[in-house]
Short mmCIF file of C-alpha atoms in Angstrom, two decimals:
data_model
loop_
_atom_site.label_atom_id
_atom_site.label_comp_id
_atom_site.label_asym_id
_atom_site.label_seq_id
_atom_site.Cartn_x
_atom_site.Cartn_y
_atom_site.Cartn_z
CA MET A 1 0.00 0.00 0.00
CA GLY A 2 1.98 2.98 -1.23
CA CYS A 3 1.05 6.57 -1.92
CA THR A 4 -0.77 6.96 -5.25
CA GLY A 5 -0.90 10.09 -7.39
CA SER A 6 -3.92 11.47 -5.53
CA ALA A 7 -2.39 10.56 -2.18
CA LEU A 8 0.84 12.41 -3.11
CA ARG A 9 -1.16 15.54 -3.73
CA CYS A 10 -2.90 15.09 -0.35
CA CYS A 11 0.38 14.52 1.59
CA PRO A 12 3.33 16.42 -0.01
CA VAL A 13 5.62 15.59 2.93
CA GLY A 14 5.14 11.86 2.32
CA ALA A 15 5.79 12.36 -1.41
CA GLU A 16 9.05 14.21 -0.67
CA ARG A 17 10.17 11.47 1.69
CA GLN A 18 9.29 8.81 -0.86
CA LEU A 19 11.31 10.64 -3.52
CA LYS A 20 14.31 10.88 -1.19
CA ALA A 21 13.99 7.16 -0.37
CA GLN A 22 13.98 6.32 -4.10
CA GLN A 23 17.10 8.43 -4.63
CA GLN A 24 18.79 6.73 -1.69
CA ARG A 25 17.86 3.31 -3.05
CA GLY A 26 19.36 4.30 -6.39
CA SER A 27 22.64 5.38 -4.79
CA ALA A 28 22.65 2.22 -2.67
CA SER A 29 22.10 0.10 -5.78
CA GLN A 30 24.98 1.85 -7.55
CA GLU A 31 27.23 1.34 -4.57
CA LEU A 32 26.20 -2.32 -4.36
CA SER A 33 27.03 -2.77 -8.06
CA ALA A 34 30.41 -1.17 -7.49
CA LEU A 35 30.95 -3.40 -4.49
CA LYS A 36 30.07 -6.48 -6.54
CA THR A 37 32.62 -5.36 -9.18
CA GLN A 38 35.23 -4.94 -6.48
CA ASN A 39 34.40 -8.37 -5.12
CA ALA A 40 34.80 -9.86 -8.58
CA ASN A 41 38.16 -8.13 -9.05
CA ALA A 42 39.25 -9.15 -5.59
CA SER A 43 38.52 -12.78 -6.38
CA LEU A 44 41.27 -12.63 -9.05
CA LEU A 45 43.90 -11.37 -6.56
CA PRO A 46 45.97 -13.61 -4.30
CA GLU A 47 44.27 -15.04 -1.29
CA HIS A 48 46.22 -12.96 1.26
CA GLY A 49 45.35 -9.68 -0.55
CA GLU A 50 41.64 -10.60 -0.61
CA LYS A 51 41.67 -11.36 3.10
CA ALA A 52 43.28 -8.00 3.81
CA ALA A 53 40.84 -5.90 1.73
CA ARG A 54 37.41 -7.54 2.15
CA PRO A 55 36.61 -7.22 5.89
CA GLU A 56 37.01 -3.43 6.18
CA GLU A 57 35.27 -2.58 2.88
CA TRP A 58 32.46 -5.04 3.41
CA THR A 59 31.88 -3.97 6.98
CA GLU A 60 31.64 -0.31 6.01
CA SER A 61 29.43 -1.07 3.00
CA ALA A 62 27.25 -3.39 5.05
CA ARG A 63 26.71 -0.74 7.68
CA PHE A 64 25.92 1.89 5.09
CA LEU A 65 23.50 -0.37 3.18
CA GLN A 66 21.87 -1.55 6.39
CA GLY A 67 21.37 2.08 7.47
CA GLN A 68 19.95 2.92 4.05
CA GLN A 69 17.59 -0.06 4.23
CA GLU A 70 16.41 0.88 7.73
CA ASP A 71 15.80 4.48 6.63
CA GLU A 72 13.94 3.23 3.59
CA GLU A 73 11.78 0.93 5.73
CA ARG A 74 10.99 3.74 8.15
CA LEU A 75 10.12 6.13 5.33
CA ARG A 76 7.97 3.51 3.63
CA ASP A 77 6.17 2.64 6.87
CA ALA A 78 5.63 6.34 7.62
CA GLY A 79 4.32 6.94 4.09
CA GLN A 80 2.01 3.92 4.31
CA ALA A 81 0.73 5.01 7.73
CA GLY A 82 0.14 8.58 6.51
CA THR A 83 -1.59 7.37 3.34
CA ALA A 84 -3.74 4.90 5.27
CA GLY A 85 -4.70 7.59 7.80
CA ILE A 86 -5.58 10.11 5.10
CA SER A 87 -7.50 7.49 3.10
CA GLN A 88 -9.43 6.40 6.19
CA ASP A 89 -10.23 10.01 7.15
CA THR A 90 -11.36 10.72 3.60
CA GLU A 91 -13.62 7.65 3.56
CA ILE A 92 -15.11 8.60 6.93
CA GLN A 93 -15.78 12.15 5.70
CA VAL A 94 -17.37 10.84 2.49
CA GLU A 95 -19.58 8.45 4.46
CA LYS A 96 -20.59 11.21 6.85
CA GLY A 97 -21.35 13.47 3.89
CA LYS A 98 -23.51 10.78 2.28
CA GLU A 99 -25.36 10.12 5.54
CA LEU A 100 -25.92 13.85 6.05
CA GLU A 101 -27.17 14.26 2.46
CA LEU A 102 -29.52 11.28 2.85
CA LYS A 103 -30.81 12.67 6.13
CA GLU A 104 -31.39 16.10 4.58
CA GLN A 105 -33.28 14.56 1.65
CA LEU A 106 -35.37 12.49 4.06
CA ASP A 107 -36.16 15.55 6.18
CA ALA A 108 -37.09 17.54 3.06
CA LEU A 109 -39.43 14.78 1.84
CA ARG A 110 -40.95 14.47 5.28
CA ARG A 111 -41.51 18.24 5.52
CA GLU A 112 -43.00 18.35 2.02
CA HIS A 113 -45.32 15.46 2.77
CA THR A 114 -46.38 17.00 6.10
CA GLU A 115 -47.02 20.40 4.48
CA THR A 116 -49.05 18.81 1.67
CA LEU A 117 -51.08 16.78 4.14
CA GLN A 118 -51.70 19.84 6.30
CA GLU A 119 -52.82 21.84 3.27
CA LEU A 120 -55.20 19.06 2.20
CA GLN A 121 -56.54 18.70 5.72
CA GLY A 122 -56.99 22.46 6.05
CA ALA A 123 -58.78 22.72 2.69
CA HIS A 124 -60.97 19.75 3.55
CA GLU A 125 -61.81 21.09 7.00
CA GLN A 126 -62.68 24.49 5.55
CA GLU A 127 -64.84 22.97 2.82
CA LYS A 128 -66.44 20.64 5.33
CA LEU A 129 -67.19 23.54 7.67
CA LEU A 130 -68.72 25.62 4.88
CA LEU A 131 -70.81 22.70 3.62
CA THR A 132 -71.94 21.85 7.15
CA GLU A 133 -72.97 25.42 7.87
CA SER A 134 -74.75 25.69 4.53
CA HIS A 135 -76.42 22.34 5.13
CA HIS A 136 -77.62 23.36 8.59
CA ARG A 137 -78.92 26.69 7.33
CA SER A 138 -80.67 25.11 4.35
CA GLU A 139 -82.06 22.31 6.46
CA ALA A 140 -83.39 24.72 9.07
CA ALA A 141 -84.93 26.94 6.40
CA LEU A 142 -86.47 23.95 4.63
CA GLN A 143 -87.82 22.52 7.85
CA GLU A 144 -89.36 25.85 8.70
CA LYS A 145 -90.80 26.14 5.21
CA ILE A 146 -92.12 22.58 5.34
CA GLN A 147 -93.74 23.22 8.67
CA GLU A 148 -95.28 26.39 7.34
CA LEU A 149 -96.56 24.64 4.20
CA ASN A 150 -97.83 21.70 6.20
CA SER A 151 -99.64 24.11 8.46
CA GLN A 152 -101.10 25.91 5.47
CA LEU A 153 -102.02 22.60 3.85
CA LYS A 154 -103.66 21.42 7.00
CA SER A 155 -105.54 24.70 7.28
CA PHE A 156 -106.67 24.45 3.65
CA GLN A 157 -107.68 20.86 4.11
CA GLU A 158 -109.71 21.79 7.16
CA ARG A 159 -111.27 24.66 5.29
CA MET A 160 -111.95 22.37 2.35
CA LYS A 161 -113.51 19.87 4.63
CA ARG A 162 -115.64 22.50 6.33
CA VAL A 163 -116.68 23.90 2.98
CA GLU A 164 -117.59 20.50 1.67
CA GLU A 165 -119.48 19.65 4.83
CA SER A 166 -121.20 22.99 4.77
CA LEU A 167 -122.07 22.60 1.13
CA LEU A 168 -123.31 19.11 1.57
CA ARG A 169 -125.20 19.80 4.74
CA THR A 170 -126.81 23.12 4.10
CA ASP A 171 -126.43 25.38 1.14
CA TYR A 172 -125.40 22.86 -1.40
CA LYS A 173 -128.24 20.50 -0.68
CA LYS A 174 -130.67 23.36 -0.54
CA HIS A 175 -129.38 24.77 -3.78
CA ILE A 176 -129.63 21.40 -5.45
CA GLN A 177 -133.15 20.97 -4.20
CA GLU A 178 -134.14 24.39 -5.44
CA HIS A 179 -132.18 24.59 -8.65
CA GLY A 180 -131.21 21.00 -9.42
CA SER A 181 -127.43 21.78 -9.97
CA PRO A 182 -124.63 23.68 -8.15
CA SER A 183 -124.13 27.31 -8.98
CA PRO A 184 -121.05 28.56 -10.87
CA PHE A 185 -119.84 30.38 -7.75
CA TRP A 186 -119.48 27.22 -5.73
CA GLU A 187 -117.88 25.42 -8.63
CA GLN A 188 -115.28 28.20 -8.96
CA GLU A 189 -114.67 28.13 -5.23
CA LEU A 190 -114.01 24.40 -5.29
CA GLU A 191 -111.69 24.74 -8.27
CA SER A 192 -109.74 27.49 -6.47
CA LEU A 193 -109.36 25.33 -3.40
CA HIS A 194 -108.14 22.38 -5.47
CA PHE A 195 -105.65 24.62 -7.29
CA VAL A 196 -104.25 25.94 -4.01
CA ILE A 197 -103.94 22.42 -2.65
CA GLU A 198 -102.09 21.22 -5.78
CA MET A 199 -99.75 24.22 -5.62
CA LYS A 200 -98.91 23.50 -1.99
CA ASN A 201 -98.32 19.86 -2.84
CA GLU A 202 -95.87 20.88 -5.57
CA GLN A 203 -94.03 23.13 -3.12
CA ILE A 204 -93.80 20.28 -0.64
CA HIS A 205 -92.49 18.00 -3.40
CA GLY A 206 -89.79 20.58 -4.28
CA LEU A 207 -88.77 20.80 -0.64
CA ASP A 208 -88.48 17.02 -0.54
CA LYS A 209 -86.08 17.20 -3.49
CA LYS A 210 -83.98 19.79 -1.66
CA LEU A 211 -83.86 17.54 1.38
CA LEU A 212 -82.63 14.67 -0.79
CA HIS A 213 -79.93 16.96 -2.21
CA LEU A 214 -78.82 17.90 1.30
CA GLU A 215 -78.65 14.24 2.24
CA THR A 216 -76.44 13.65 -0.81
CA VAL A 217 -74.14 16.49 0.29
CA GLU A 218 -73.95 14.99 3.76
CA GLU A 219 -72.99 11.62 2.30
CA ARG A 220 -70.26 13.31 0.27
CA ASN A 221 -68.94 14.91 3.45
CA LEU A 222 -68.77 11.48 5.04
CA LEU A 223 -66.80 10.21 2.04
CA LEU A 224 -64.41 13.14 2.37
CA GLU A 225 -63.90 12.30 6.03
CA GLU A 226 -63.06 8.72 5.06
CA LYS A 227 -60.54 10.01 2.51
CA VAL A 228 -58.90 12.17 5.17
CA LYS A 229 -58.61 9.17 7.47
CA THR A 230 -57.09 7.17 4.60
CA LEU A 231 -54.56 9.95 3.91
CA GLN A 232 -53.62 10.05 7.58
CA GLN A 233 -53.08 6.29 7.58
CA GLU A 234 -50.96 6.53 4.41
CA ASN A 235 -48.93 9.28 6.06
CA GLU A 236 -48.27 7.08 9.08
CA ASP A 237 -47.30 4.17 6.80
CA LEU A 238 -44.96 6.46 4.85
CA GLN A 239 -43.30 7.61 8.06
CA VAL A 240 -42.81 3.98 9.13
CA ARG A 241 -41.32 3.08 5.73
CA THR A 242 -39.07 6.14 5.92
CA GLN A 243 -37.78 5.06 9.32
CA ASN A 244 -37.18 1.55 7.96
CA HIS A 245 -35.25 2.93 4.97
CA LEU A 246 -33.14 5.05 7.32
CA VAL A 247 -32.34 2.00 9.47
CA VAL A 248 -31.40 -0.01 6.36
CA ALA A 249 -29.19 2.84 5.12
CA ARG A 250 -27.39 2.95 8.46
CA GLN A 251 -26.93 -0.82 8.42
CA LEU A 252 -25.50 -0.68 4.89
CA SER A 253 -23.15 2.12 5.91
CA GLU A 254 -21.98 0.08 8.90
CA GLU A 255 -21.44 -2.99 6.70
CA LEU A 256 -19.49 -0.84 4.23
CA ARG A 257 -17.21 0.43 7.01
CA ASN A 258 -16.69 -3.13 8.26
CA ALA A 259 -15.88 -4.36 4.75
CA ARG A 260 -13.37 -1.56 4.24
CA GLY A 261 -11.78 -2.36 7.58
CA ALA A 262 -11.51 -6.01 6.59
CA LEU A 263 -9.94 -5.03 3.25
CA GLU A 264 -7.40 -2.83 5.02
CA LYS A 265 -6.51 -5.65 7.41
CA GLU A 266 -6.17 -8.05 4.48
CA ALA A 267 -3.92 -5.55 2.68
CA GLN A 268 -1.77 -5.24 5.80
CA LEU A 269 -1.53 -9.02 6.06
CA LEU A 270 -0.55 -9.24 2.39
CA ASP A 271 2.09 -6.56 2.89
CA GLN A 272 3.44 -8.39 5.94
CA ALA A 273 3.50 -11.67 4.00
CA ARG A 274 5.37 -9.96 1.16
CA ARG A 275 7.99 -8.61 3.54
CA GLU A 276 8.38 -12.04 5.16
CA LYS A 277 8.73 -13.59 1.71
CA GLU A 278 11.44 -11.10 0.77
CA GLU A 279 13.23 -11.75 4.05
CA LEU A 280 13.02 -15.51 3.53
CA LEU A 281 14.26 -15.16 -0.05
CA TYR A 282 17.12 -13.03 1.17
CA ARG A 283 18.07 -15.65 3.75
CA VAL A 284 17.89 -18.44 1.17
CA LEU A 285 20.04 -16.53 -1.32
CA ASN A 286 22.65 -15.62 1.27
CA ALA A 287 22.60 -18.89 3.27
CA GLY A 288 25.80 -20.26 1.74
CA ASP A 289 27.42 -16.97 0.75
CA GLY A 290 28.78 -16.05 4.19
CA THR A 291 28.43 -12.29 3.48
CA PRO A 292 27.98 -10.21 6.66
CA PHE A 293 25.74 -7.53 5.10
CA ALA A 294 22.05 -7.53 4.13
CA LEU A 295 20.80 -6.78 0.62
CA ALA A 296 18.08 -4.20 0.04
CA SER A 297 14.57 -5.47 -0.69
CA GLY A 298 14.68 -3.96 -4.19
CA GLU A 299 17.88 -5.88 -4.98
CA VAL A 300 16.34 -9.11 -3.66
CA SER A 301 13.35 -8.64 -5.96
CA LEU A 302 15.68 -8.05 -8.91
CA ILE A 303 17.68 -11.18 -8.08
CA ALA A 304 14.48 -13.23 -7.67
CA THR A 305 13.25 -12.16 -11.09
#
């Protein structure tokens, strides 16, 4: 896990250290090549000359290369730690930003839904109140009118009955006995009474129609109340579903963080295994050589290839 191009822009100090480490590795590689050339030339000299030259040069070179390798390891570990820390902080900030954005969207949807529901409820309540008041006023006026017409009808019926009884008992019978047929006056009076009765009946019939219309309006109000109850239930269901979605989003975010942590641990294990492999390869390559200095990891990789 090394610093990438984006990571170098995020941590310039780590990039500078990495560049210095690469330059040091290059100088160490050049020195190692020179040392190998010296070793090859020394192998052609007499045995006593080789014994006199090798210990001091090798010891100094080994110390220098070992110091370079330790510095390189420290710089690489520091760069990896800095990159891992920055990457983890960036991921945490991105996750927090996503959670905050999701929460803001959820709050906006919830506010919009609540405002819409309140507007619908307010409009319905206002319409219901107006219709109820109009219904009560119309019903009271119609009841009063019906009572008045019923009273008038009853009065006319009583008058009609009295007139008929009077006609039949007294004048009408007498007139028939004297003249043999009713006079035009009484016939007109009866026709007028019948006309008035029919007119009142028509008015009562019209009032009955108005009552039926008011009953229809009342039924529509009941249907509107049922719709309001249904909207309230849907609002509660939507709130429950919203809470469930929020819980699922949090669970997914937690699983994502756990998966990233597992991937980071796996990457660390792979890096550790790679270092152990390089160390083992170094030991195998130098088991029978008897050299007192350690090769750099880059040189071991080149030899292995």
